[in-house]
Short mmCIF file of C-alpha atoms in Angstrom, two decimals:
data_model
loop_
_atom_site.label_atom_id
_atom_site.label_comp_id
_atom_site.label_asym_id
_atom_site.label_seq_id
_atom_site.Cartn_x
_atom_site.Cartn_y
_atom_site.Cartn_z
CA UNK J 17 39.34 -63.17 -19.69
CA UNK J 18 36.01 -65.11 -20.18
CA UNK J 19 33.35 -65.54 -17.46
CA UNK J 20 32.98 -68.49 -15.32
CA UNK J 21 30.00 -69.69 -13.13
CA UNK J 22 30.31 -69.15 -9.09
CA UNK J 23 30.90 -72.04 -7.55
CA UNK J 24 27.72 -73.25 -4.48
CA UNK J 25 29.37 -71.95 -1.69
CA UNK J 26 30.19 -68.94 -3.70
CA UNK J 27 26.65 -68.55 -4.97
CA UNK J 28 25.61 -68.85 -1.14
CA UNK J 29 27.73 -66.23 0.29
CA UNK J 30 26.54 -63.85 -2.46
CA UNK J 31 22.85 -64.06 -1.64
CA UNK J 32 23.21 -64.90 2.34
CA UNK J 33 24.27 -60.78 2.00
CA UNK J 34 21.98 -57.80 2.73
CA UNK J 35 22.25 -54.36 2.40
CA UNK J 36 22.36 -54.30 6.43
CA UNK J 37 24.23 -57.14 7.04
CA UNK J 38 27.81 -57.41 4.21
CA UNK J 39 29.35 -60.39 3.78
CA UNK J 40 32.40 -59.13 2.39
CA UNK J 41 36.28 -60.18 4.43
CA UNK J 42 39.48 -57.90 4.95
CA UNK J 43 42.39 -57.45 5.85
CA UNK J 44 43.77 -54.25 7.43
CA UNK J 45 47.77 -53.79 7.11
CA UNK J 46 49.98 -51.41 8.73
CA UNK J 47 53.02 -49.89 7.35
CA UNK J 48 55.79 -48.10 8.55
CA UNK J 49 55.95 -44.64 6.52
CA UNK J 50 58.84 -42.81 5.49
CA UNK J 51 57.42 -39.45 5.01
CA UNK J 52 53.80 -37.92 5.87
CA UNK J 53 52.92 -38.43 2.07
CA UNK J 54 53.83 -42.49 1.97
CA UNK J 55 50.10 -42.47 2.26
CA UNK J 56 49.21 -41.06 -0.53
CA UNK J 57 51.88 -42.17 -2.94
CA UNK J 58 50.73 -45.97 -1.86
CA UNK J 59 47.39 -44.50 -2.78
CA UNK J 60 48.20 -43.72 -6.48
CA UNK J 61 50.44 -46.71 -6.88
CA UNK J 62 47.57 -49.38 -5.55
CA UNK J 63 45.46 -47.58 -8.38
CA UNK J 64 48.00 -47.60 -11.02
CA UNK J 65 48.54 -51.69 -10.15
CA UNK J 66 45.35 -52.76 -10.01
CA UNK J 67 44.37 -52.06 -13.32
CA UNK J 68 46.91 -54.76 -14.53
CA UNK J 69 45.36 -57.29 -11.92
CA UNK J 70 42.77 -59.56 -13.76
CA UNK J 71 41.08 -61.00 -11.21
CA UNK J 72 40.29 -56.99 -9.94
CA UNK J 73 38.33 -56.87 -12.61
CA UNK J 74 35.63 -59.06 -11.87
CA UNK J 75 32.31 -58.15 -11.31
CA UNK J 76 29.39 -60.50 -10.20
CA UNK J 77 27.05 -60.86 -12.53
CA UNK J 78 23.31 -62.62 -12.19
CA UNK J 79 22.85 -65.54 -14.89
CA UNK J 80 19.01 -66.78 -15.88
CA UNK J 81 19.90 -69.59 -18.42
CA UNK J 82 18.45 -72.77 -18.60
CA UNK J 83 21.16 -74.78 -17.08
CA UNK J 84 22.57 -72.80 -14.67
CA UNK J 85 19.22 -70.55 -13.88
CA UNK J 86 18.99 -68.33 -10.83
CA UNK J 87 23.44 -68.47 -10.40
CA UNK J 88 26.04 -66.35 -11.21
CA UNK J 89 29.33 -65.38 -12.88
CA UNK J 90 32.33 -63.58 -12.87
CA UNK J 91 33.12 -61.85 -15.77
CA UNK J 92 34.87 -58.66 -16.83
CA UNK J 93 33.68 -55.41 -16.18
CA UNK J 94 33.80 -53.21 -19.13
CA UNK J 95 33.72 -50.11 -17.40
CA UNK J 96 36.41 -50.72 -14.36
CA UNK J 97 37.69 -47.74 -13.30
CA UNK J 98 40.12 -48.48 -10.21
CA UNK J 99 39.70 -44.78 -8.85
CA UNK J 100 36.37 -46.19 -8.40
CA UNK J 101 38.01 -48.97 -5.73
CA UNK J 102 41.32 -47.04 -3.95
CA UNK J 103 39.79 -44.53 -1.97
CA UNK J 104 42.44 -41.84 0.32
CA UNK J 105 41.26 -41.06 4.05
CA UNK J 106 42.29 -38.47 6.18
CA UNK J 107 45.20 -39.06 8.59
CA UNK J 108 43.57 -40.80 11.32
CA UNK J 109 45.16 -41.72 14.99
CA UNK J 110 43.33 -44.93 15.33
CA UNK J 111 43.02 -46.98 12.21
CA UNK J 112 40.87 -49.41 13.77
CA UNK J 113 38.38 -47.20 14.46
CA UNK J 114 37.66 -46.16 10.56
CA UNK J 115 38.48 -49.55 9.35
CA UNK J 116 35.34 -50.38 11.73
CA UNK J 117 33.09 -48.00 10.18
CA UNK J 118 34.37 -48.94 6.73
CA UNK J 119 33.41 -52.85 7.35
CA UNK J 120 30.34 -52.16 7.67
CA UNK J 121 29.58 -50.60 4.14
CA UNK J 122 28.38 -53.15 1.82
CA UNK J 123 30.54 -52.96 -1.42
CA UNK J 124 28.95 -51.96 -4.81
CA UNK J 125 27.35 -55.17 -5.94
CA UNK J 126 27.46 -53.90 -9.97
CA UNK J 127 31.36 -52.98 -9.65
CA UNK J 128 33.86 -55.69 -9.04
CA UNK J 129 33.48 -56.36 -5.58
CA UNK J 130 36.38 -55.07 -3.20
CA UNK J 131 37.59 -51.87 -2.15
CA UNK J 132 41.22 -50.42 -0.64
CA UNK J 133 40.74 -47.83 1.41
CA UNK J 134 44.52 -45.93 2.37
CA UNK J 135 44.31 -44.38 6.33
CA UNK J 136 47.29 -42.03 6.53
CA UNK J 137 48.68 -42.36 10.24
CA UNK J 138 48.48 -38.82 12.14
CA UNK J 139 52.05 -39.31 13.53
CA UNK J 140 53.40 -39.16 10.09
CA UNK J 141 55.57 -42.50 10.15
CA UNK J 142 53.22 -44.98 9.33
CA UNK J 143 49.87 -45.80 7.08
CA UNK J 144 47.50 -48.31 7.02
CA UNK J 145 45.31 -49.95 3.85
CA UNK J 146 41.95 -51.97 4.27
CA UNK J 147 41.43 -54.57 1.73
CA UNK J 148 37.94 -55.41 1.30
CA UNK J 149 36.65 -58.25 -0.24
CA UNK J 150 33.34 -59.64 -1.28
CA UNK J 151 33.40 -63.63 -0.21
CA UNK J 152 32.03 -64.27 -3.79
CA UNK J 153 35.02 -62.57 -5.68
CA UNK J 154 37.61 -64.24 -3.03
CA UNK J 155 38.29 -66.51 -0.20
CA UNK J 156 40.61 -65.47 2.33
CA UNK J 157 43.73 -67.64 0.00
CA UNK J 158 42.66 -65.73 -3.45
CA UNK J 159 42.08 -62.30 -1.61
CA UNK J 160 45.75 -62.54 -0.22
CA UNK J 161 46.70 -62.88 -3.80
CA UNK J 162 44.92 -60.71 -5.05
CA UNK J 163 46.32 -58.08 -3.06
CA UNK J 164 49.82 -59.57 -3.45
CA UNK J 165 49.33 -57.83 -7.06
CA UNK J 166 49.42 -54.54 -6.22
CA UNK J 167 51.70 -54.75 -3.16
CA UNK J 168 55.42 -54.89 -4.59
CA UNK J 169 57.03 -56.98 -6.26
CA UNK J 170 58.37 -60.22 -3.97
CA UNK J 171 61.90 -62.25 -5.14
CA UNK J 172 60.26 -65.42 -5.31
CA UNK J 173 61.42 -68.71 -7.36
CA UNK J 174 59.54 -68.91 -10.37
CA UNK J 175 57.17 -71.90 -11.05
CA UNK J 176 57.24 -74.19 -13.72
CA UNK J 177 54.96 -73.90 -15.96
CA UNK J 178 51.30 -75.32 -15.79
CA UNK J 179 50.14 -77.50 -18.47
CA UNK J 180 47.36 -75.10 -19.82
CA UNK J 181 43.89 -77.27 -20.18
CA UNK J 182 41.06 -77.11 -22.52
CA UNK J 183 38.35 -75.20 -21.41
CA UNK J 184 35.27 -77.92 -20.04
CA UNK J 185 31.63 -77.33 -21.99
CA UNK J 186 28.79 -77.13 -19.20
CA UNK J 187 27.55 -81.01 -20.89
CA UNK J 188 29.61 -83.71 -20.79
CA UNK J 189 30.88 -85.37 -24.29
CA UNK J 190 27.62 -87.70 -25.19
CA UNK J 191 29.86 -90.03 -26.72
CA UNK J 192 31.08 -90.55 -23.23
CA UNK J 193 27.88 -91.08 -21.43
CA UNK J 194 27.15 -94.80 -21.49
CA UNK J 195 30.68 -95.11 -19.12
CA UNK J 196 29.43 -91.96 -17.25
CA UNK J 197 26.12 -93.20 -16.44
CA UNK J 198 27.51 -95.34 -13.62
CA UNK J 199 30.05 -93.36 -11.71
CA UNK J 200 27.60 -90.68 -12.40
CA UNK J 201 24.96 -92.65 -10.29
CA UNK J 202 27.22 -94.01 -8.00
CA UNK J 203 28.65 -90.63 -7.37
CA UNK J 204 24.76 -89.21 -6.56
CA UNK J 205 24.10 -92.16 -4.35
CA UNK J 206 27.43 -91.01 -1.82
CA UNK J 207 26.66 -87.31 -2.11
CA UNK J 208 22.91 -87.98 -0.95
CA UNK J 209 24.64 -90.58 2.10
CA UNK J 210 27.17 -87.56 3.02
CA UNK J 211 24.42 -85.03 2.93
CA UNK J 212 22.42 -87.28 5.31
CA UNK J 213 25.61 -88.00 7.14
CA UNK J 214 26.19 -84.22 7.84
CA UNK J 215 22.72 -83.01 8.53
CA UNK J 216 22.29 -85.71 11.54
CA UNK J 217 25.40 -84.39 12.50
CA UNK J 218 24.05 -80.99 12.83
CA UNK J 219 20.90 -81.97 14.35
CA UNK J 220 22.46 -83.52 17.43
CA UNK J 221 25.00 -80.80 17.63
CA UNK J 222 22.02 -78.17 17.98
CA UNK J 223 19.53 -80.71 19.95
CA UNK J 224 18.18 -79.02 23.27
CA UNK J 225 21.41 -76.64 22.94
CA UNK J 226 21.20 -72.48 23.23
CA UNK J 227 23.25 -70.27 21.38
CA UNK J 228 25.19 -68.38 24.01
CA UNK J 229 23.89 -64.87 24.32
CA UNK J 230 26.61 -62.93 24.71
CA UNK J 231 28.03 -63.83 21.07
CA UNK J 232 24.11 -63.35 19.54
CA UNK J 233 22.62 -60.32 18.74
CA UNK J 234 19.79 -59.01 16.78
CA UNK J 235 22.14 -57.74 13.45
CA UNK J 236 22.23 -54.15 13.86
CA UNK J 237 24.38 -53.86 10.55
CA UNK J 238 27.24 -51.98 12.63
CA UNK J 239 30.82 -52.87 12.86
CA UNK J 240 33.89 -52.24 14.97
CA UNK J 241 37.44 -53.69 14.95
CA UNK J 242 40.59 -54.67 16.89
CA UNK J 243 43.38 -56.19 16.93
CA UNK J 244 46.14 -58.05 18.88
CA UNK J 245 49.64 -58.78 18.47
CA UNK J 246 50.99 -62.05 20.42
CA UNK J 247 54.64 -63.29 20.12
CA UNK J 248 54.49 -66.75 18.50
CA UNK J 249 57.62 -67.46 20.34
CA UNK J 250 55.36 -67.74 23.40
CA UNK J 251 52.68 -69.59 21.48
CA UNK J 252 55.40 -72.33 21.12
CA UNK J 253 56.64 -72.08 24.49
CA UNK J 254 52.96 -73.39 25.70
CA UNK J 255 52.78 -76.01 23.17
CA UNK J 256 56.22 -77.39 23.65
CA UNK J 257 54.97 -77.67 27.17
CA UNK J 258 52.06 -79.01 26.95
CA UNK J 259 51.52 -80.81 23.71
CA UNK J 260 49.22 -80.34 21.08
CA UNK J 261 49.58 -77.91 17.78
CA UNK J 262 49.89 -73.91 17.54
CA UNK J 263 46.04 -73.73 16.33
CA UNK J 264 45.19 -75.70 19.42
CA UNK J 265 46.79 -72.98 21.71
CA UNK J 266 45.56 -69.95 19.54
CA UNK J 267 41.96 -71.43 19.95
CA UNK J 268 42.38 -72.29 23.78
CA UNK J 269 43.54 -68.34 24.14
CA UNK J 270 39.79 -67.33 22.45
CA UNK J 271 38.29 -69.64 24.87
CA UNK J 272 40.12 -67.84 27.96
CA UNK J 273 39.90 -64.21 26.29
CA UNK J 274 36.46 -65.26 26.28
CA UNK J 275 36.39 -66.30 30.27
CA UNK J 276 37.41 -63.55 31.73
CA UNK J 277 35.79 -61.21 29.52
CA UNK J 278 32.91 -61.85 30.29
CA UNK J 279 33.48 -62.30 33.57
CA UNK J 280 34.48 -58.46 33.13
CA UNK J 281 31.20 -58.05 31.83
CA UNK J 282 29.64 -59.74 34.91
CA UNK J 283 27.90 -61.76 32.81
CA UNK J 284 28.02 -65.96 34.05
CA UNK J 285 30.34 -68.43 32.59
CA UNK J 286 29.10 -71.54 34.40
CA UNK J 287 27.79 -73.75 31.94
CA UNK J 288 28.96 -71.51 29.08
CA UNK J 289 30.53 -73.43 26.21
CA UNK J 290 29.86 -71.59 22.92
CA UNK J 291 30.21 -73.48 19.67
CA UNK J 292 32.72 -72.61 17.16
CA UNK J 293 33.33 -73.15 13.60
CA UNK J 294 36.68 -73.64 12.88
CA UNK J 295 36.83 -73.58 8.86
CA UNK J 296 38.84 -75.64 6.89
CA UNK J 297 39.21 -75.20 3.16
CA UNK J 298 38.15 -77.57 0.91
CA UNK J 299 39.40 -75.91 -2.47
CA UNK J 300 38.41 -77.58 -5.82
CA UNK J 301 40.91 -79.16 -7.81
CA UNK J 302 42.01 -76.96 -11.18
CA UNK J 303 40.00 -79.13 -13.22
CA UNK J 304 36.52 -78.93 -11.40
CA UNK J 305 33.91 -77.16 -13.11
CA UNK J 306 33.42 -74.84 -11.56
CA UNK J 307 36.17 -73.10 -10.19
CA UNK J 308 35.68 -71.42 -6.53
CA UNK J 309 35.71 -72.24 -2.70
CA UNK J 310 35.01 -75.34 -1.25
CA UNK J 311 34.44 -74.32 2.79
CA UNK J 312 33.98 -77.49 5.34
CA UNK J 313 34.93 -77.26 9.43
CA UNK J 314 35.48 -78.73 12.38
CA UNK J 315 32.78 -77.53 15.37
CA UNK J 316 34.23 -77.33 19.09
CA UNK J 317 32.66 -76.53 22.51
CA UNK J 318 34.90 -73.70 23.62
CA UNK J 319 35.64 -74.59 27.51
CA UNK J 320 34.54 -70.94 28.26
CA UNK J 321 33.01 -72.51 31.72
CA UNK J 322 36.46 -74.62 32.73
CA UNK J 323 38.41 -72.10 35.47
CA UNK J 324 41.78 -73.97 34.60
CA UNK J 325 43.83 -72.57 31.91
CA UNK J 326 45.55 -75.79 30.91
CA UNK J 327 42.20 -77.58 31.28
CA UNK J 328 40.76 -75.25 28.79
CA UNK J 329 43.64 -76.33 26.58
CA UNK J 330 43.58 -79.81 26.91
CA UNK J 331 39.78 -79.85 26.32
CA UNK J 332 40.43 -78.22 23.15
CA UNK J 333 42.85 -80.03 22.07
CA UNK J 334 40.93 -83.45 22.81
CA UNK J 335 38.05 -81.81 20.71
CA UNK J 336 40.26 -80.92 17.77
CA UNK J 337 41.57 -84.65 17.20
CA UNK J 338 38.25 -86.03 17.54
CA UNK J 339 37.12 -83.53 14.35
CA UNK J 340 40.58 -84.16 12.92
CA UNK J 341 39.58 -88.29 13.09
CA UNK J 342 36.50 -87.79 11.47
CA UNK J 343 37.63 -85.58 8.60
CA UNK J 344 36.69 -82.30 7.71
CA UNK J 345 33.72 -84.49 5.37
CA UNK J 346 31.55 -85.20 8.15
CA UNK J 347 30.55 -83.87 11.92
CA UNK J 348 28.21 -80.74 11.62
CA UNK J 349 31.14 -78.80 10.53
CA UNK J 350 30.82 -79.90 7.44
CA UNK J 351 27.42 -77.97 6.77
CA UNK J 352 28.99 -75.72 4.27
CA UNK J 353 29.41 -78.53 2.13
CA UNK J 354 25.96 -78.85 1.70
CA UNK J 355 25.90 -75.73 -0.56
CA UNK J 356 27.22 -78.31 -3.55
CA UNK J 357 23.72 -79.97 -3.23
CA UNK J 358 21.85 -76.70 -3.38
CA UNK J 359 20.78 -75.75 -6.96
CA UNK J 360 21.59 -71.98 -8.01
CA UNK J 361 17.32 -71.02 -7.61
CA UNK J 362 17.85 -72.57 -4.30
CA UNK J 363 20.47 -70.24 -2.82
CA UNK J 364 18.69 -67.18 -4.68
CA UNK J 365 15.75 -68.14 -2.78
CA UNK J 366 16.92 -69.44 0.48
CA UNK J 367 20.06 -67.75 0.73
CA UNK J 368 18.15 -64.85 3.85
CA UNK J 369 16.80 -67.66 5.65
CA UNK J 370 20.50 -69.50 5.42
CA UNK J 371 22.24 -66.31 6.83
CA UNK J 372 19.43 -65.89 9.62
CA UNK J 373 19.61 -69.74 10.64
CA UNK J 374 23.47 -68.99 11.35
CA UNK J 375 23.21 -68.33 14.81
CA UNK J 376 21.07 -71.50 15.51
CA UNK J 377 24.35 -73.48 14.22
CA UNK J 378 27.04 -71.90 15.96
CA UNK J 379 28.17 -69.02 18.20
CA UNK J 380 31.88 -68.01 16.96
CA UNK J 381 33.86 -67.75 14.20
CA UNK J 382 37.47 -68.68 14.81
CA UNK J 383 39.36 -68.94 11.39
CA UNK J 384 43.07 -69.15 10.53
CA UNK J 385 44.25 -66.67 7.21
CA UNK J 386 47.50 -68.07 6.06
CA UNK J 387 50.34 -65.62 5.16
CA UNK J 388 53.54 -65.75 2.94
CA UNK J 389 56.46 -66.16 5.53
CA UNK J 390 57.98 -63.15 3.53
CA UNK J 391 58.26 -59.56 4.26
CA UNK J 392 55.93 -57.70 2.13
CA UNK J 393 56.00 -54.15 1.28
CA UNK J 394 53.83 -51.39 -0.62
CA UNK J 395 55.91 -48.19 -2.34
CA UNK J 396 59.14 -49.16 -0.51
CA UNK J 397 57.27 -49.46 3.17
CA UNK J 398 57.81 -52.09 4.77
CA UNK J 399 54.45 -54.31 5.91
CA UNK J 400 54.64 -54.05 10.09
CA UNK J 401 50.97 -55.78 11.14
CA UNK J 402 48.13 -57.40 9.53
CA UNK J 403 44.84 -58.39 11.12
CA UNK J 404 42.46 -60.27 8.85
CA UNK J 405 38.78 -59.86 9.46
CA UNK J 406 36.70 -62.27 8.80
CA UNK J 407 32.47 -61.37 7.66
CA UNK J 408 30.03 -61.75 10.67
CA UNK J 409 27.01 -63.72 10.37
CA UNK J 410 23.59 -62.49 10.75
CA UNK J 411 22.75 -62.61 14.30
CA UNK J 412 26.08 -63.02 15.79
CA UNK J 413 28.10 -60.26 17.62
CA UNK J 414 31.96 -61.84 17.16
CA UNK J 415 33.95 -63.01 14.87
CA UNK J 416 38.24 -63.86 14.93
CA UNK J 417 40.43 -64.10 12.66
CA UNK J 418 44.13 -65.75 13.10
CA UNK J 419 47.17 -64.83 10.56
CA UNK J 420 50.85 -65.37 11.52
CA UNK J 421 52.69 -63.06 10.04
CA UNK J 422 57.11 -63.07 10.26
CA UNK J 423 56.96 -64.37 13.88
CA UNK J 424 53.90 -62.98 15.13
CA UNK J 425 50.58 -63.40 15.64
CA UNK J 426 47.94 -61.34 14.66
CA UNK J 427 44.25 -61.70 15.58
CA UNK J 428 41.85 -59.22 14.19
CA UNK J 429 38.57 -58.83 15.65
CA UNK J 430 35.02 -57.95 13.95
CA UNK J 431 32.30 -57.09 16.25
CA UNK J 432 28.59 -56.01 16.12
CA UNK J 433 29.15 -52.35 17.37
CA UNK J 434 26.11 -52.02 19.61
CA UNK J 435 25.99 -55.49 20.50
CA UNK J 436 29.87 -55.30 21.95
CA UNK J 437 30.81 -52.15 22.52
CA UNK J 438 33.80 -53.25 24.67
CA UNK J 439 35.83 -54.96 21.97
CA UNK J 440 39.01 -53.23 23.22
CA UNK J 441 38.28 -55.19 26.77
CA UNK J 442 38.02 -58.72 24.82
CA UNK J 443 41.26 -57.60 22.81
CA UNK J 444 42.87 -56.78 26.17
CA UNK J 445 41.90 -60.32 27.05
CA UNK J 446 43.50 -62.02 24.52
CA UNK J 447 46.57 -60.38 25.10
CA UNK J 448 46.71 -61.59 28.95
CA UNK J 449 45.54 -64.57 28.33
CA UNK J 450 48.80 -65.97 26.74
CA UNK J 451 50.39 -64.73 29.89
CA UNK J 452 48.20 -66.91 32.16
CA UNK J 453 49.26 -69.77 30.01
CA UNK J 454 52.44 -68.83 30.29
CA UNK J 455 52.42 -68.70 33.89
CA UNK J 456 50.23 -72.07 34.22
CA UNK J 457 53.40 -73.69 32.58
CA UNK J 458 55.33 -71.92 34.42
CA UNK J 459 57.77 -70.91 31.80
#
């Protein structure tokens, strides 16, 4: 396996991090166990597996050359030792509560970047595994892969095969530059219009506006989790009802959680409409150069202040076809896309200052992790619950994550620790608030 150059984005989230403040993702999956030592038997096999994983391999490594100076690649890591990535915990009652601590442990920047940490359950009949990934190494698509290769095998039709492509030089072929010239320029000319496009956008999106203080924190480089399990049988039930998509009703359920949790709090909710980025992948075709994420999104006024439930809805749902009009190129959701126009000094250099100026751009993550519709299972045990968790920005307290996952839904929360030390109340929240839905319908 050769190297190949991190793509902008890529480049981005790999020096927005800081040893206080990861940007790694995960996942944390819960299996049903059939014997106290399923946990460690899933602990030797993820070990044994990954070593025949390419892609585990992969370690980040800095790249000073003339034409790509101050980026990155990955390449293989002569000396990867997967004892050095599967790490067994003791049995644990609350998995959550170590998979918080866990999160908030940068990964080792000169090893491939991810980690799998096995929590055997105390009761004996069930385990859990934390998948950690550095955003650089894998979005939330390749990390699901990725761990697809050491979970077992899954009956699945094969594929025919790909047409395998030459391998593209870093200079294009001068014999065809005189046609290149053109599209090149033309090309330029429509990236510098969409960059313009998308940083007005953002400007009036953050004119005379305050990030909403209870999702903004000074980073204190902590982390706990949560999660919540919703029926998606329900989830339809509401949207049959009322109209609109699943997403729509998963995001109106944040905005709610969000309502009454901090009216919980006691904190205000008049007036209180936090911003969230709603990402939308963008992935780059198999023959761009080079390979890696491509990360726009839509940006929404949760109706945290609206006291109706299906008023919260529709106001979502009105928001999310106005973003879906304009495409997922422009609006100030489309920031991310900006990284392409950064060169690789650039995001050495500015990537702090990026991560810090997060908060100023929006309050909440809310992003959907897609799942195979499959039942998927590690040593035999079957795969009961997974919560993806998404990285936190610098300066924000909350961030959610969305899977469904063999007809449920799973939200996993990641929360600054100090900053929200009642992230069991906000899960607790998102729980009812499907039932005040429900009941709004009156279903």
């Amino acid at each position: 396996m050769t190297s190949d150059l991190l793509a902008p984005l890529d480049l981005a989230f790999w020096n927005i991090e800081s040893e206080r403040h990861p940007m790694h993702l995960g996942a944390l999956g819960v299996f049903g166990a059939h014997s106290p030592t399923a946990g460690a038997h899933a602990a030797d096999l993820l070990a044994a597996r990954a070593a025949a994983v390419p892609g585990l391999r992969l370690r980040i490594r800095d790249v000073w050359q003339p034409l790509s100076f101050g980026g990155a690649t990955r390449e293989p890591d002569p000396d990867f030792d997967p004892l050095n990535h599967v790490r067994l915990h003791a049995p644990t009652a609350d998995f959550h509560s170590v998979a918080g601590r866990l999160m908030e442990r940068p990964l080792e920047r000169g090893r491939p970047p991810w980690e799998a940490h096995v929590l055997p359950g105390e009761d004996g009949v069930s385990f859990a595994v934390l998948f950690k990934f550095h955003h650089a190494l894998a979005d939330g698509l390749r990390a699901l892969k990725l761990a697809a290769g050491v979970l077992d095998p899954m009956d699945l039709p094969e594929r025919a095969p790909r047409a395998v492509e030459p391998p593209r030089g870093l200079l294009p072929d001068v014999r065809k530059l005189p046609g290149l010239v053109p599209a090149l320029v033309r090309g330029a000319l429509s990236d510098v219009g969409r960059a313009l496009d998308i940083g007005a956008s953002l400007a009036r999106s953050t004119l005379g506006m305050r990030p909403t203080s209870a999702l903004t924190s000074a980073p204190s480089g902590t982390r706990c989790t949560a999660g919540v399990v919703l029926d998606i049988d329900d989830v339809h039930r509401v949207r049959k009802t009322v109209g609109g998509t699943v997403n729509d009703v998963l995001i109106a359920v944040v905005a709610g959680a969000l309502r009454s949790w901090l009216e919980e709090r006691g904190d205000r909710t008049k007036g209180v409409a936090p911003r969230a980025l709603i990402p939308v992948s963008r992935r780059r075709p198999r023959t761009a150069h080079p390979q890696g994420n491509r990360l726009s999104g839509y940006l929404i006024r949760l109706p945290v202040d609206e006291s109706d439930p299906l008023g919260r809805l529709a106001t979502v749902r009105t928001a999310m076809v106005r973003n879906k009009d304009a495409g997922p190129n422009r609006g100030a959701g489309a920031v991310a896309l900006l990284a392409d126009h950064v060169p690789a000094l650039g995001h050495r250099l500015g990537g702090p200052l990026v991560g810090q100026a997060a908060r100023l751009w929006f309050d909440i993550l809310v992003t959907s992790v897609p799942l195979p519709g499959v039942g998927l299972r590690l040593g035999g045990h079957e795969l009961k619950e997974v919560y993806p968790l998404a990285p936190l920005a610098p300066g924000q307290s909350l961030a959610v994550a969305i899977s469904t996952y063999r007809g449920r839904v799973h939200y996993g929360l990641v929360a600054d620790a100090q900053a929200v030390p009642d992230l069991d109340r906000f899960a607790y929240a998102v729980s009812a608030e499907v039932s005040t839905l429900l009941a709004a319908c009156r279903l």
